């Protein structure tokens, strides 16, 4: 409609009298007008799509605006906030603001919105945003830090899980397990966090099995060579408990598969030449699981 096009032009008007919120409001009103006409006019449907894309980018811009506003000690950030009262395109938003100021979470949101697939970039951004989240909560008690990080992971997991290329599960689990291990956190913290994002037990077990097969040196370097074994035992315990909520018909084949996995871990750990509390703890956990299967 003519009204929608006028509102869209007002959103882009070159004036210092409009705030970013004013411009977003104009785009929002333009969308409402365009929706009223899109059911009858094909070209208005295309225009509506353009407006919705514009709104998506504007919302990303608002997120960056809010992040930069919090950088109270930076004159450069303050100048950028003023600039962001004018709508910019998604490429400019990424390079001139999100990337320039190291806003990893915003960068991830932008490449997700743009559908840009770059696995190495996604991994780097996840590593950076995890580091930034921990650094920003470092002053808090450990329990609060853990709670804050979990909330962030659950939020991002729910946002990106449907688009797995922006939520690299194996990489993220590994990074979180390293953080957890270094911090001496509860060994089931990462598993519980990932389950809260809605990831299935079976998917999570496949992820941990892959990490275990990689035999990475980082666990030895952290002084916890059997850390992943212990975590897997906790995951399987949770999996078995979860299966009690499904029908016996569905449960039995999965339980048989889990029992085979547990038996394999017991054999593997018993064959280990390592000594110490780590391997003993892992073995005792799997043996306890093994014994628990007698009731099935």
CSV table of C-alpha atoms in Angstrom, one decimal:
chain,number,residue,atom,x,y,z
A,1,UNK,CA,0.0,0.0,0.0
A,2,UNK,CA,1.0,3.6,-0.4
A,3,UNK,CA,0.9,4.0,3.4
A,4,UNK,CA,3.4,1.2,3.9
A,5,UNK,CA,5.8,2.7,1.3
A,6,UNK,CA,5.6,6.1,2.9
A,7,UNK,CA,6.3,4.6,6.4
A,8,UNK,CA,9.2,2.6,5.0
A,9,UNK,CA,10.7,5.8,3.5
A,10,UNK,CA,10.3,7.6,6.8
A,11,UNK,CA,12.2,4.9,8.5
A,12,UNK,CA,15.2,5.6,6.3
A,13,UNK,CA,14.9,9.4,6.3
A,14,UNK,CA,18.2,11.2,6.7
A,15,UNK,CA,17.7,13.2,9.8
A,16,UNK,CA,19.2,13.4,13.2
A,17,UNK,CA,15.8,13.9,14.9
A,18,UNK,CA,14.9,10.1,14.7
A,19,UNK,CA,16.1,7.5,17.2
A,20,UNK,CA,16.6,3.9,16.3
A,21,UNK,CA,13.4,3.1,18.1
A,22,UNK,CA,11.5,5.6,16.0
A,23,UNK,CA,12.8,4.0,12.8
A,24,UNK,CA,11.9,0.5,14.0
A,25,UNK,CA,8.5,1.8,14.8
A,26,UNK,CA,8.1,3.1,11.3
A,27,UNK,CA,9.2,-0.3,9.9
A,28,UNK,CA,6.8,-2.1,12.2
A,29,UNK,CA,3.9,0.1,11.1
A,30,UNK,CA,4.8,-0.3,7.5
A,31,UNK,CA,4.7,-4.1,7.9
A,32,UNK,CA,1.2,-3.9,9.4
A,33,UNK,CA,0.0,-1.8,6.4
A,34,UNK,CA,1.7,-4.1,3.9
A,35,UNK,CA,0.1,-7.2,5.5
A,36,UNK,CA,-3.3,-5.7,5.1
A,37,UNK,CA,-2.7,-5.6,1.3
A,38,UNK,CA,-0.5,-8.6,0.7
A,39,UNK,CA,-3.3,-11.0,0.5
A,40,UNK,CA,-4.7,-9.4,-2.6
A,41,UNK,CA,-1.7,-7.9,-4.4
A,42,UNK,CA,1.3,-10.1,-5.3
A,43,UNK,CA,3.8,-7.2,-5.5
A,44,UNK,CA,2.8,-6.1,-2.0
A,45,UNK,CA,3.6,-9.6,-0.8
A,46,UNK,CA,7.2,-9.1,-2.1
A,47,UNK,CA,7.4,-5.7,-0.5
A,48,UNK,CA,6.2,-7.2,2.8
A,49,UNK,CA,9.0,-9.8,2.6
A,50,UNK,CA,11.5,-6.9,2.1
A,51,UNK,CA,10.1,-5.1,5.1
A,52,UNK,CA,10.3,-8.2,7.3
A,53,UNK,CA,13.9,-8.7,6.3
A,54,UNK,CA,14.5,-5.0,7.2
A,55,UNK,CA,12.9,-5.6,10.6
A,56,UNK,CA,15.1,-8.6,11.3
A,57,UNK,CA,18.3,-6.6,10.6
A,58,UNK,CA,16.9,-3.6,12.6
A,59,UNK,CA,16.4,-5.9,15.6
A,60,UNK,CA,20.0,-7.1,15.3
A,61,UNK,CA,21.0,-3.4,15.1
A,62,UNK,CA,19.1,-2.8,18.3
A,63,UNK,CA,20.9,-5.6,20.1
A,64,UNK,CA,24.3,-4.1,19.1
A,65,UNK,CA,23.1,-0.7,20.1
A,66,UNK,CA,22.3,-2.0,23.6
A,67,UNK,CA,25.7,-3.8,23.9
A,68,UNK,CA,27.6,-0.7,22.9
A,69,UNK,CA,25.6,1.5,25.3
A,70,UNK,CA,27.0,-0.7,28.1
A,71,UNK,CA,30.6,0.1,27.1
A,72,UNK,CA,30.4,3.3,29.1
A,73,UNK,CA,34.2,3.9,29.2
A,74,UNK,CA,34.7,3.8,25.4
A,75,UNK,CA,34.3,7.0,23.5
A,76,UNK,CA,34.5,5.0,20.3
A,77,UNK,CA,31.5,2.9,21.4
A,78,UNK,CA,29.6,6.1,22.3
A,79,UNK,CA,30.2,7.5,18.8
A,80,UNK,CA,29.0,4.2,17.3
A,81,UNK,CA,25.8,4.4,19.4
A,82,UNK,CA,25.0,7.7,17.8
A,83,UNK,CA,25.7,6.4,14.3
A,84,UNK,CA,23.3,3.4,14.9
A,85,UNK,CA,20.3,5.8,15.2
A,86,UNK,CA,20.3,5.4,11.4
A,87,UNK,CA,19.4,2.0,9.9
A,88,UNK,CA,22.4,0.3,8.3
A,89,UNK,CA,22.6,-2.8,6.1
A,90,UNK,CA,23.6,-6.2,7.5
A,91,UNK,CA,27.1,-6.2,6.1
A,92,UNK,CA,27.9,-2.8,7.6
A,93,UNK,CA,26.3,-4.0,10.9
A,94,UNK,CA,28.7,-7.0,11.0
A,95,UNK,CA,32.0,-5.4,9.9
A,96,UNK,CA,31.7,-1.9,11.3
A,97,UNK,CA,30.0,-2.7,14.6
A,98,UNK,CA,29.7,-6.3,15.7
A,99,UNK,CA,33.1,-7.4,14.5
A,100,UNK,CA,34.9,-4.2,15.2
A,101,UNK,CA,33.8,-4.2,18.9
A,102,UNK,CA,34.2,-7.9,19.4
A,103,UNK,CA,30.5,-8.7,20.0
A,104,UNK,CA,30.7,-12.4,19.4
A,105,UNK,CA,27.1,-13.2,20.2
A,106,UNK,CA,25.9,-10.4,17.9
A,107,UNK,CA,28.2,-11.7,15.1
A,108,UNK,CA,26.7,-15.1,15.5
A,109,UNK,CA,23.2,-13.7,15.3
A,110,UNK,CA,24.1,-11.8,12.1
A,111,UNK,CA,25.6,-14.7,10.2
A,112,UNK,CA,22.6,-16.8,11.3
A,113,UNK,CA,20.2,-14.1,9.9
A,114,UNK,CA,22.2,-13.9,6.7
A,115,UNK,CA,22.4,-17.7,6.3
A,116,UNK,CA,26.2,-17.5,6.0
A,117,UNK,CA,27.8,-20.9,6.6
A,118,UNK,CA,31.4,-20.8,7.8
A,119,UNK,CA,32.1,-23.7,10.3
A,120,UNK,CA,35.4,-22.3,11.4
A,121,UNK,CA,34.0,-18.8,12.0
A,122,UNK,CA,31.1,-20.3,13.9
A,123,UNK,CA,33.4,-22.2,16.2
A,124,UNK,CA,35.6,-19.2,16.8
A,125,UNK,CA,32.5,-17.1,17.7
A,126,UNK,CA,31.3,-19.8,20.1
A,127,UNK,CA,34.7,-19.9,21.8
A,128,UNK,CA,34.7,-16.1,22.1
A,129,UNK,CA,31.2,-15.7,23.4
A,130,UNK,CA,31.8,-18.4,26.0
A,131,UNK,CA,35.0,-16.6,27.1
A,132,UNK,CA,33.2,-13.3,27.2
A,133,UNK,CA,30.3,-14.7,29.2
A,134,UNK,CA,32.7,-16.1,31.8
A,135,UNK,CA,34.8,-13.0,32.0
A,136,UNK,CA,31.7,-10.8,32.5
A,137,UNK,CA,30.6,-13.0,35.5
A,138,UNK,CA,34.0,-13.7,36.9
A,139,UNK,CA,33.3,-11.5,39.9
A,140,UNK,CA,30.3,-13.6,40.9
A,141,UNK,CA,30.3,-16.6,43.2
A,142,UNK,CA,30.9,-19.8,41.3
A,143,UNK,CA,27.3,-21.0,41.6
A,144,UNK,CA,26.1,-17.7,40.1
A,145,UNK,CA,28.6,-17.9,37.3
A,146,UNK,CA,27.5,-21.5,36.5
A,147,UNK,CA,23.9,-20.4,36.6
A,148,UNK,CA,24.5,-17.4,34.3
A,149,UNK,CA,26.5,-19.5,31.8
A,150,UNK,CA,23.8,-22.2,31.8
A,151,UNK,CA,21.1,-19.6,31.1
A,152,UNK,CA,23.1,-18.2,28.2
A,153,UNK,CA,23.7,-21.7,26.7
A,154,UNK,CA,20.0,-22.7,27.0
A,155,UNK,CA,18.9,-19.4,25.4
A,156,UNK,CA,21.4,-19.8,22.5
A,157,UNK,CA,20.6,-23.5,22.2
A,158,UNK,CA,16.9,-22.9,21.9
A,159,UNK,CA,17.7,-20.1,19.3
A,160,UNK,CA,20.1,-22.0,17.1
A,161,UNK,CA,19.5,-25.7,17.7
A,162,UNK,CA,17.2,-26.0,14.6
A,163,UNK,CA,20.0,-24.7,12.5
A,164,UNK,CA,22.8,-27.0,13.7
A,165,UNK,CA,25.5,-25.3,11.7
A,166,UNK,CA,25.2,-22.3,14.0
A,167,UNK,CA,25.1,-24.5,17.1
A,168,UNK,CA,28.1,-26.9,16.7
A,169,UNK,CA,27.1,-29.4,19.3
A,170,UNK,CA,30.3,-31.4,19.6
A,171,UNK,CA,32.6,-28.3,19.6
A,172,UNK,CA,30.4,-26.6,22.2
A,173,UNK,CA,30.2,-29.6,24.5
A,174,UNK,CA,33.9,-30.0,24.4
A,175,UNK,CA,34.5,-26.3,25.2
A,176,UNK,CA,32.0,-26.4,28.1
A,177,UNK,CA,33.5,-29.7,29.4
A,178,UNK,CA,37.0,-28.0,29.4
A,179,UNK,CA,35.6,-25.0,31.3
A,180,UNK,CA,33.8,-27.3,33.7
A,181,UNK,CA,36.8,-29.5,34.3
A,182,UNK,CA,39.1,-26.5,34.8
A,183,UNK,CA,36.7,-24.9,37.3
A,184,UNK,CA,36.1,-28.1,39.3
A,185,UNK,CA,32.4,-27.9,38.6
A,186,UNK,CA,29.9,-30.7,39.1
A,187,UNK,CA,30.7,-33.4,36.5
A,188,UNK,CA,27.1,-33.6,35.3
A,189,UNK,CA,26.8,-29.8,34.7
A,190,UNK,CA,27.3,-29.8,31.0
A,191,UNK,CA,25.0,-32.8,30.4
A,192,UNK,CA,22.2,-31.2,32.4
A,193,UNK,CA,22.7,-27.9,30.6
A,194,UNK,CA,22.5,-29.5,27.2
A,195,UNK,CA,19.4,-31.5,28.1
A,196,UNK,CA,17.8,-28.2,29.1
A,197,UNK,CA,18.2,-27.0,25.5
A,198,UNK,CA,16.0,-29.8,24.4
A,199,UNK,CA,18.8,-32.1,22.9
A,200,UNK,CA,17.9,-35.7,23.1
A,201,UNK,CA,19.9,-38.2,25.3
A,202,UNK,CA,20.7,-40.3,22.3
A,203,UNK,CA,22.1,-37.3,20.4
A,204,UNK,CA,24.1,-36.2,23.4
A,205,UNK,CA,25.5,-39.7,23.9
A,206,UNK,CA,26.7,-39.8,20.3
A,207,UNK,CA,28.4,-36.5,20.8
A,208,UNK,CA,30.3,-37.7,23.9
A,209,UNK,CA,31.1,-41.0,22.2
A,210,UNK,CA,32.7,-39.1,19.3
A,211,UNK,CA,34.7,-36.9,21.8
A,212,UNK,CA,35.9,-40.0,23.6
A,213,UNK,CA,37.1,-41.6,20.4
A,214,UNK,CA,39.1,-38.6,19.5
A,215,UNK,CA,41.4,-39.3,22.5
A,216,UNK,CA,42.4,-35.7,22.9
A,217,UNK,CA,45.4,-34.8,25.0
A,218,UNK,CA,43.6,-31.9,26.8
A,219,UNK,CA,42.0,-34.3,29.4
A,220,UNK,CA,45.4,-35.6,30.4
A,221,UNK,CA,46.7,-32.0,30.6
A,222,UNK,CA,43.8,-31.1,32.8
A,223,UNK,CA,44.7,-34.0,35.1
A,224,UNK,CA,41.4,-35.7,34.4
A,225,UNK,CA,42.1,-38.4,31.7
A,226,UNK,CA,38.8,-40.2,32.5
A,227,UNK,CA,36.7,-37.2,32.8
A,228,UNK,CA,34.6,-38.0,29.7
A,229,UNK,CA,34.0,-41.6,31.0
A,230,UNK,CA,32.6,-40.2,34.2
A,231,UNK,CA,30.4,-37.7,32.3
A,232,UNK,CA,29.1,-40.5,30.0
A,233,UNK,CA,28.2,-42.6,33.1
A,234,UNK,CA,26.1,-39.7,34.4
A,235,UNK,CA,24.5,-39.2,31.0
A,236,UNK,CA,23.6,-42.9,30.8
A,237,UNK,CA,22.2,-42.8,34.3
A,238,UNK,CA,20.0,-39.9,33.3
A,239,UNK,CA,19.1,-41.7,30.0
A,240,UNK,CA,17.9,-44.8,31.9
A,241,UNK,CA,15.8,-42.6,34.3
A,242,UNK,CA,14.3,-40.8,31.3
A,243,UNK,CA,13.3,-44.1,29.7
A,244,UNK,CA,11.1,-44.9,32.6
A,245,UNK,CA,8.7,-42.4,31.2
A,246,UNK,CA,8.2,-44.2,27.9
A,247,UNK,CA,6.4,-47.4,27.1
A,248,UNK,CA,8.0,-50.8,27.7
A,249,UNK,CA,7.8,-51.6,24.0
A,250,UNK,CA,9.9,-48.5,23.2
A,251,UNK,CA,12.1,-48.9,26.2
A,252,UNK,CA,13.5,-52.4,25.9
A,253,UNK,CA,15.6,-52.1,22.7
A,254,UNK,CA,17.1,-48.8,23.9
A,255,UNK,CA,17.9,-50.4,27.3
A,256,UNK,CA,19.6,-53.3,25.5
A,257,UNK,CA,21.8,-50.9,23.5
A,258,UNK,CA,22.7,-48.9,26.7
A,259,UNK,CA,23.6,-52.1,28.5
A,260,UNK,CA,26.0,-53.0,25.6
A,261,UNK,CA,27.5,-49.5,25.9
A,262,UNK,CA,28.0,-49.9,29.6
A,263,UNK,CA,29.6,-53.3,29.3
A,264,UNK,CA,32.0,-52.0,26.7
A,265,UNK,CA,33.0,-49.2,29.0
A,266,UNK,CA,33.6,-51.6,31.9
A,267,UNK,CA,35.8,-53.8,29.6
A,268,UNK,CA,37.7,-50.7,28.4
A,269,UNK,CA,38.3,-49.4,31.9
A,270,UNK,CA,39.3,-52.7,33.3
A,271,UNK,CA,41.9,-53.1,30.5
A,272,UNK,CA,43.3,-49.7,31.3
A,273,UNK,CA,46.9,-49.7,32.6
A,274,UNK,CA,46.3,-46.4,34.4
A,275,UNK,CA,45.9,-46.3,38.1
A,276,UNK,CA,44.4,-43.6,40.3
A,277,UNK,CA,41.1,-42.3,41.6
A,278,UNK,CA,39.9,-41.1,38.2
A,279,UNK,CA,39.8,-44.5,36.6
A,280,UNK,CA,38.6,-46.1,39.8
A,281,UNK,CA,35.7,-43.6,40.0
A,282,UNK,CA,34.8,-44.1,36.4
A,283,UNK,CA,34.9,-47.9,36.7
A,284,UNK,CA,32.8,-48.0,39.9
A,285,UNK,CA,30.2,-45.8,38.3
A,286,UNK,CA,29.8,-48.1,35.2
A,287,UNK,CA,29.7,-51.2,37.5
A,288,UNK,CA,27.0,-49.6,39.5
A,289,UNK,CA,25.0,-49.0,36.3
A,290,UNK,CA,25.7,-52.5,35.2
A,291,UNK,CA,24.4,-53.9,38.5
A,292,UNK,CA,21.3,-51.7,38.2
A,293,UNK,CA,20.3,-53.4,34.9
A,294,UNK,CA,19.5,-56.6,36.9
A,295,UNK,CA,16.0,-55.2,37.6
A,296,UNK,CA,15.1,-55.1,33.9
